Coordinates of C-alpha atoms and ligand atoms in Angstrom, one line a residue:
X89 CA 0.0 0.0 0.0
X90 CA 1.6 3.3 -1.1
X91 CA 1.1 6.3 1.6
X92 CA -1.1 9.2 0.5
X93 CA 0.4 11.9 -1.5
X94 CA -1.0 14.2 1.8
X95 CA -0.7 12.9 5.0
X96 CA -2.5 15.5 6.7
X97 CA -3.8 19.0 4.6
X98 CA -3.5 22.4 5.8
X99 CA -6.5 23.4 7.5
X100 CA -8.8 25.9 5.4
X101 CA -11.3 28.0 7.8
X102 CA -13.7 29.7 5.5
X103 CA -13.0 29.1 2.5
X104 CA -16.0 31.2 0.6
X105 CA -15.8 33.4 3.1
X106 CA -17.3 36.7 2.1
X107 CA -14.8 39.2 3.6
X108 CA -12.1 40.9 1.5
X109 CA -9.4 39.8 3.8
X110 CA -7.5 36.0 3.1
X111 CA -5.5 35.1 6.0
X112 CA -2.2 32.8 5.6
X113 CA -0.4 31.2 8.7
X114 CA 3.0 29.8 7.4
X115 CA 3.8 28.5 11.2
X116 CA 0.6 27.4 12.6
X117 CA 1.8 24.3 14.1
X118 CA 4.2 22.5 15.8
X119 CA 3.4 19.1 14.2
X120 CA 6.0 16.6 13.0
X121 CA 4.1 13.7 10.8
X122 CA 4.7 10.6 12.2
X123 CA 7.6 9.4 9.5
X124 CA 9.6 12.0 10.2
X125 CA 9.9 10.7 14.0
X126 CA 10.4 13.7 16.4
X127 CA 13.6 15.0 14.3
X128 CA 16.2 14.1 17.0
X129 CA 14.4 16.9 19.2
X130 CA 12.9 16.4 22.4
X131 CA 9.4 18.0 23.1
X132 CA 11.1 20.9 25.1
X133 CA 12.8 21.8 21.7
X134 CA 9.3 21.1 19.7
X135 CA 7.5 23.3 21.9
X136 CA 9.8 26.5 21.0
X137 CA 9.8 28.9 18.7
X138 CA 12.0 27.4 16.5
X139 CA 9.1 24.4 15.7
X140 CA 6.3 27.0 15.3
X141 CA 4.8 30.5 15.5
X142 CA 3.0 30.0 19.3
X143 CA -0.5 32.0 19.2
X144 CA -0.8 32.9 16.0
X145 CA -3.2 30.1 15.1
X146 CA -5.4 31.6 17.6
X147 CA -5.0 35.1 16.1
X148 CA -5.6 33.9 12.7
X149 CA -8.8 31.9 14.0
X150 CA -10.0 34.9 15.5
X151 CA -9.7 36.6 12.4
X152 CA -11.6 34.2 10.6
X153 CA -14.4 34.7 12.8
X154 CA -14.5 38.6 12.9
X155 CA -14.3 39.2 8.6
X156 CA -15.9 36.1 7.8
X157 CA -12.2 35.7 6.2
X158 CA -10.5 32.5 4.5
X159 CA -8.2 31.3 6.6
X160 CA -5.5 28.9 5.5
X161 CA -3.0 27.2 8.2
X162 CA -0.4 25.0 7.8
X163 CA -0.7 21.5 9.6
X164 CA 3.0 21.1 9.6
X165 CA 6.2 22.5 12.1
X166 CA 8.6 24.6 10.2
X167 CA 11.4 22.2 11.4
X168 CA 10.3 19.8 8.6
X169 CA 9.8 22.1 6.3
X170 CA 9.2 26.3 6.3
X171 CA 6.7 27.5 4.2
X172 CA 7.8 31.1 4.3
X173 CA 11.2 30.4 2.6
X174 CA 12.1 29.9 -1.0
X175 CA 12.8 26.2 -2.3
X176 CA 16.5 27.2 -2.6
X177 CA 16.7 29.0 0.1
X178 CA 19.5 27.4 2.8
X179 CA 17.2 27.4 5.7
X180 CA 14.1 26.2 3.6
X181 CA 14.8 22.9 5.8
X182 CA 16.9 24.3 8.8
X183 CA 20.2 21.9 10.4
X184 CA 20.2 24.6 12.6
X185 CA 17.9 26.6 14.6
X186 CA 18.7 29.3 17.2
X187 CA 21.3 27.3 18.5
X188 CA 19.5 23.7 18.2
X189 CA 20.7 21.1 15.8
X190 CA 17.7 19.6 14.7
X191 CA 19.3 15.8 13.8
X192 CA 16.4 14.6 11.8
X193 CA 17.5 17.3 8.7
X194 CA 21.4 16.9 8.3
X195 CA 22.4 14.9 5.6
X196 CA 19.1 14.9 3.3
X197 CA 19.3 13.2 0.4
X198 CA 17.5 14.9 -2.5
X199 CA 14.9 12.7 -2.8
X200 CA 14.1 13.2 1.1
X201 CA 14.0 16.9 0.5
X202 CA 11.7 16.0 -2.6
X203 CA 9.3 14.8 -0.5
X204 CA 9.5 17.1 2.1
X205 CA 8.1 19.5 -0.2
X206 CA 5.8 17.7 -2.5
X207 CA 4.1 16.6 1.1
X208 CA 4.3 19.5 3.1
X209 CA 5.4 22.5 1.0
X210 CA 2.8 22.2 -1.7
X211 CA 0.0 21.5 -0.5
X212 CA -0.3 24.6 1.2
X213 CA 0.4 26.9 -1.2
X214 CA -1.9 25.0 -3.5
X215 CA -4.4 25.6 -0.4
X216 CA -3.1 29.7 -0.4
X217 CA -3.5 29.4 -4.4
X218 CA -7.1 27.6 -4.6
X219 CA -9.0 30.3 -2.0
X220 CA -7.3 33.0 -4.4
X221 CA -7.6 31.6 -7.7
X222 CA -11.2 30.9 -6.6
X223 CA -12.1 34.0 -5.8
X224 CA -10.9 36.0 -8.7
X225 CA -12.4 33.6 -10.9
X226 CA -15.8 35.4 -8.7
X227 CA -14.5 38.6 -8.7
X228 CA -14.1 38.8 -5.4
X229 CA -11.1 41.1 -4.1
X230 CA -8.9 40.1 -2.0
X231 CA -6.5 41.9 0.7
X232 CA -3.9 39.1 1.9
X233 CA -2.7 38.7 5.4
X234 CA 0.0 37.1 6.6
X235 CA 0.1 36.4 10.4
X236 CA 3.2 35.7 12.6
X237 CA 4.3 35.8 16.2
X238 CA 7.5 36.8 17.5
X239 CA 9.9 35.9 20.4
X240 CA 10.0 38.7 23.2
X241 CA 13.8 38.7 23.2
X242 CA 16.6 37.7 20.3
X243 CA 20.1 37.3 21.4
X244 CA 19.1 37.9 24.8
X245 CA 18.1 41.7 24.3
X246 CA 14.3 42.2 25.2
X247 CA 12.0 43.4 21.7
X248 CA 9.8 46.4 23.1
X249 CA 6.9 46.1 19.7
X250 CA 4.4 44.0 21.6
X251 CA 3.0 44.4 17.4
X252 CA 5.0 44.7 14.6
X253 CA 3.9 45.4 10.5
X254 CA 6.5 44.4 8.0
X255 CA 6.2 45.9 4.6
X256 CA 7.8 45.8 1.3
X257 CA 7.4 49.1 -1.5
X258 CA 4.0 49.7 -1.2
X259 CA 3.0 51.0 2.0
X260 CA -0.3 52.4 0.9
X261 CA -1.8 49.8 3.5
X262 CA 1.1 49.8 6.4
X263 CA 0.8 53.5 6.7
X264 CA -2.9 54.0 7.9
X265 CA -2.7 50.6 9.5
X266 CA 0.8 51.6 11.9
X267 CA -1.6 54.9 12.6
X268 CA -4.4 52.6 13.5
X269 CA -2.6 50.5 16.0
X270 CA -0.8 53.4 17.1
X271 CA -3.4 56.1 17.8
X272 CA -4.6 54.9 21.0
X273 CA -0.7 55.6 22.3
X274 CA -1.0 52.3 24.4
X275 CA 1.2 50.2 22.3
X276 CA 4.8 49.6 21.4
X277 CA 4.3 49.1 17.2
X278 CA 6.9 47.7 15.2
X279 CA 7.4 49.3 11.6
X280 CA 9.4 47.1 9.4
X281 CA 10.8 46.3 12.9
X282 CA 12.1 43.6 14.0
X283 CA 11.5 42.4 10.3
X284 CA 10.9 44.0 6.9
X285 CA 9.1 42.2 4.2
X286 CA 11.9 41.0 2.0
X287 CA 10.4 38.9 -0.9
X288 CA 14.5 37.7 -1.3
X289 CA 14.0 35.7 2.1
X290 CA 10.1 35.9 2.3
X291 CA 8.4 33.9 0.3
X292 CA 4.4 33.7 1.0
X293 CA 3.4 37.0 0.5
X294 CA 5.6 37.9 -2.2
X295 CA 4.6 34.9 -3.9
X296 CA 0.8 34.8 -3.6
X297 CA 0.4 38.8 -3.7
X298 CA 2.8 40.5 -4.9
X299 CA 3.0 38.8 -7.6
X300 CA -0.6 39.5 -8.0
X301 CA -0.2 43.6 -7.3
X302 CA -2.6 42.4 -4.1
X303 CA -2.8 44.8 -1.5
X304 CA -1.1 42.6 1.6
X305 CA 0.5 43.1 4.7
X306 CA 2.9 40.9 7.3
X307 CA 2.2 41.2 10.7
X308 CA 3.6 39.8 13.8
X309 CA 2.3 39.4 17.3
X310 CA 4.5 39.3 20.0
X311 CA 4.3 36.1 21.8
X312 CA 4.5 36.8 25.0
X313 CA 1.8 38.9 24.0
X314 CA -0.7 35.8 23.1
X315 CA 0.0 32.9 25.2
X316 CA -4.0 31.6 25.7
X317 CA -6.9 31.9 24.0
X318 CA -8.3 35.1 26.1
X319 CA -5.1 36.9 25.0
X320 CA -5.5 36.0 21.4
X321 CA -8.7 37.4 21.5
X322 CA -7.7 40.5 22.6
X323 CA -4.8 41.1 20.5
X324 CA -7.0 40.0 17.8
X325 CA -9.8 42.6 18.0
X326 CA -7.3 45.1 18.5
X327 CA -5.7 44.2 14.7
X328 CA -9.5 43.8 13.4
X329 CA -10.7 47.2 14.8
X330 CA -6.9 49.1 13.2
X331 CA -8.0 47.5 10.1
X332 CA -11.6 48.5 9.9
X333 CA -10.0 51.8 10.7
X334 CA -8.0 52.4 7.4
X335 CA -11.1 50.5 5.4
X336 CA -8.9 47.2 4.7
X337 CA -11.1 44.9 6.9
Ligands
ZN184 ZN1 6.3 33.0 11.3

């Protein structure tokens, strides 16, 4: 018996949603499919940063909820395989990962790194590309989102932006939506820090919007900020009501 081409899809919330927004979450989850073993990593290591982006499924659920928005998630830990990267990028399946060898990816053979992203690469952007293609084929606009957290320190120095908005050329969408978040003068807001949008190392906006001239924007959430499902809420409304603000929502 072969094994399925897909061992587990990404997850699609929504997906004739009527709102203008389509959310993407390139590191929903911290899963390792059950070939792949654990990696070599123990589950302290899996339950880091460097498996997943903790909370921001919960944002990006959220989300979903409040604009009625596509949401697609992927099912699979960036250890085996990150969905944000480009196929030749060096880190596209990370040996190394703030500091932790992860075992289970030195020494890929080409075929293993095949698979790895016909099984786990693919299908989500096919996911990304199906709720998009589908939706222009209906006219429907789209405004893309990608959703990220962040570790509250790097290096050992602390990151003050509780929220940060990463943006490429166009800023005709980060500009009102860094007033937004900033106006009530109760937040720490990143702008293009700690990250910019580079479409050399990013790959899932660049690839599903800007390539389509789609109006988008990167954002990520602190984690410390979101740890539970009451503070993903919060953090949450606080993104919806800055993007009802500047009329992307
Ligand atoms: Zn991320």
């Amino acid at each position: 018996m072969t094994a399925p081409r897909i061992l587990r899809p990404p997850r699609i919330l929504r997906p004739k949603g009527s709102g203008r927004l389509v959310l993407f979450c390139d590191h929903a989850s911290n899963r390792i499919p059950a070939e792949l073993g654990d990696l070599g990593l123990p589950p302290s290591e899996l339950a880091r940063h460097i498996a997943w982006d903790i909370g921001a499924a919960g944002v990006t659920e959220v989300l979903s909820e409040i604009f009625d928005a596509p949401a697609i998630l992927c099912n699979t830990s960036r250890l085996v395989i990150d969905c944000n990267r480009h196929l030749h990028a060096a880190d596209l399946i990370p040996e190394v990962s703030d500091g932790t060898v992860i075992p289970g990816n030195r020494h890929l053979s080409d075929a293993a790194r095949a698979t790895r992203i016909e099984r786990w690469f693919q299908p989500y952007h096919d996911a990304v590309e199906s709720v998009l293609l589908e939706r222009e084929a209906r006219g429907v606009p789209s405004f893309a989102v990608s959703i990220h957290s962040m570790t509250a320190s790097l290096a050992g120095k602390a990151r003050p932006w509780q929220i940060a908005v990463s943006s490429y050329l166009d800023r005709s969408l980060a500009e009102p939506l860094l007033a937004a978040l900033r106006r009530p003068g109760d937040v720490v807001v990143g702008d293009n820090q700690p990250y910019d949008l580079d479409p050399e190392v990013d790959y899932s906006i660049p690839f599903h919007a800007l390539r389509r001239s789609l109006p988008q924007i990167q954002v990520e959430f602190r984690q410390d900020e979101i740890p539970d499902a009451a503070t993903q809420h919060r953090w949450a409304r606080r993104f919806a009501q800055a993007l009802m603000l500047c009329g992307a929502g």
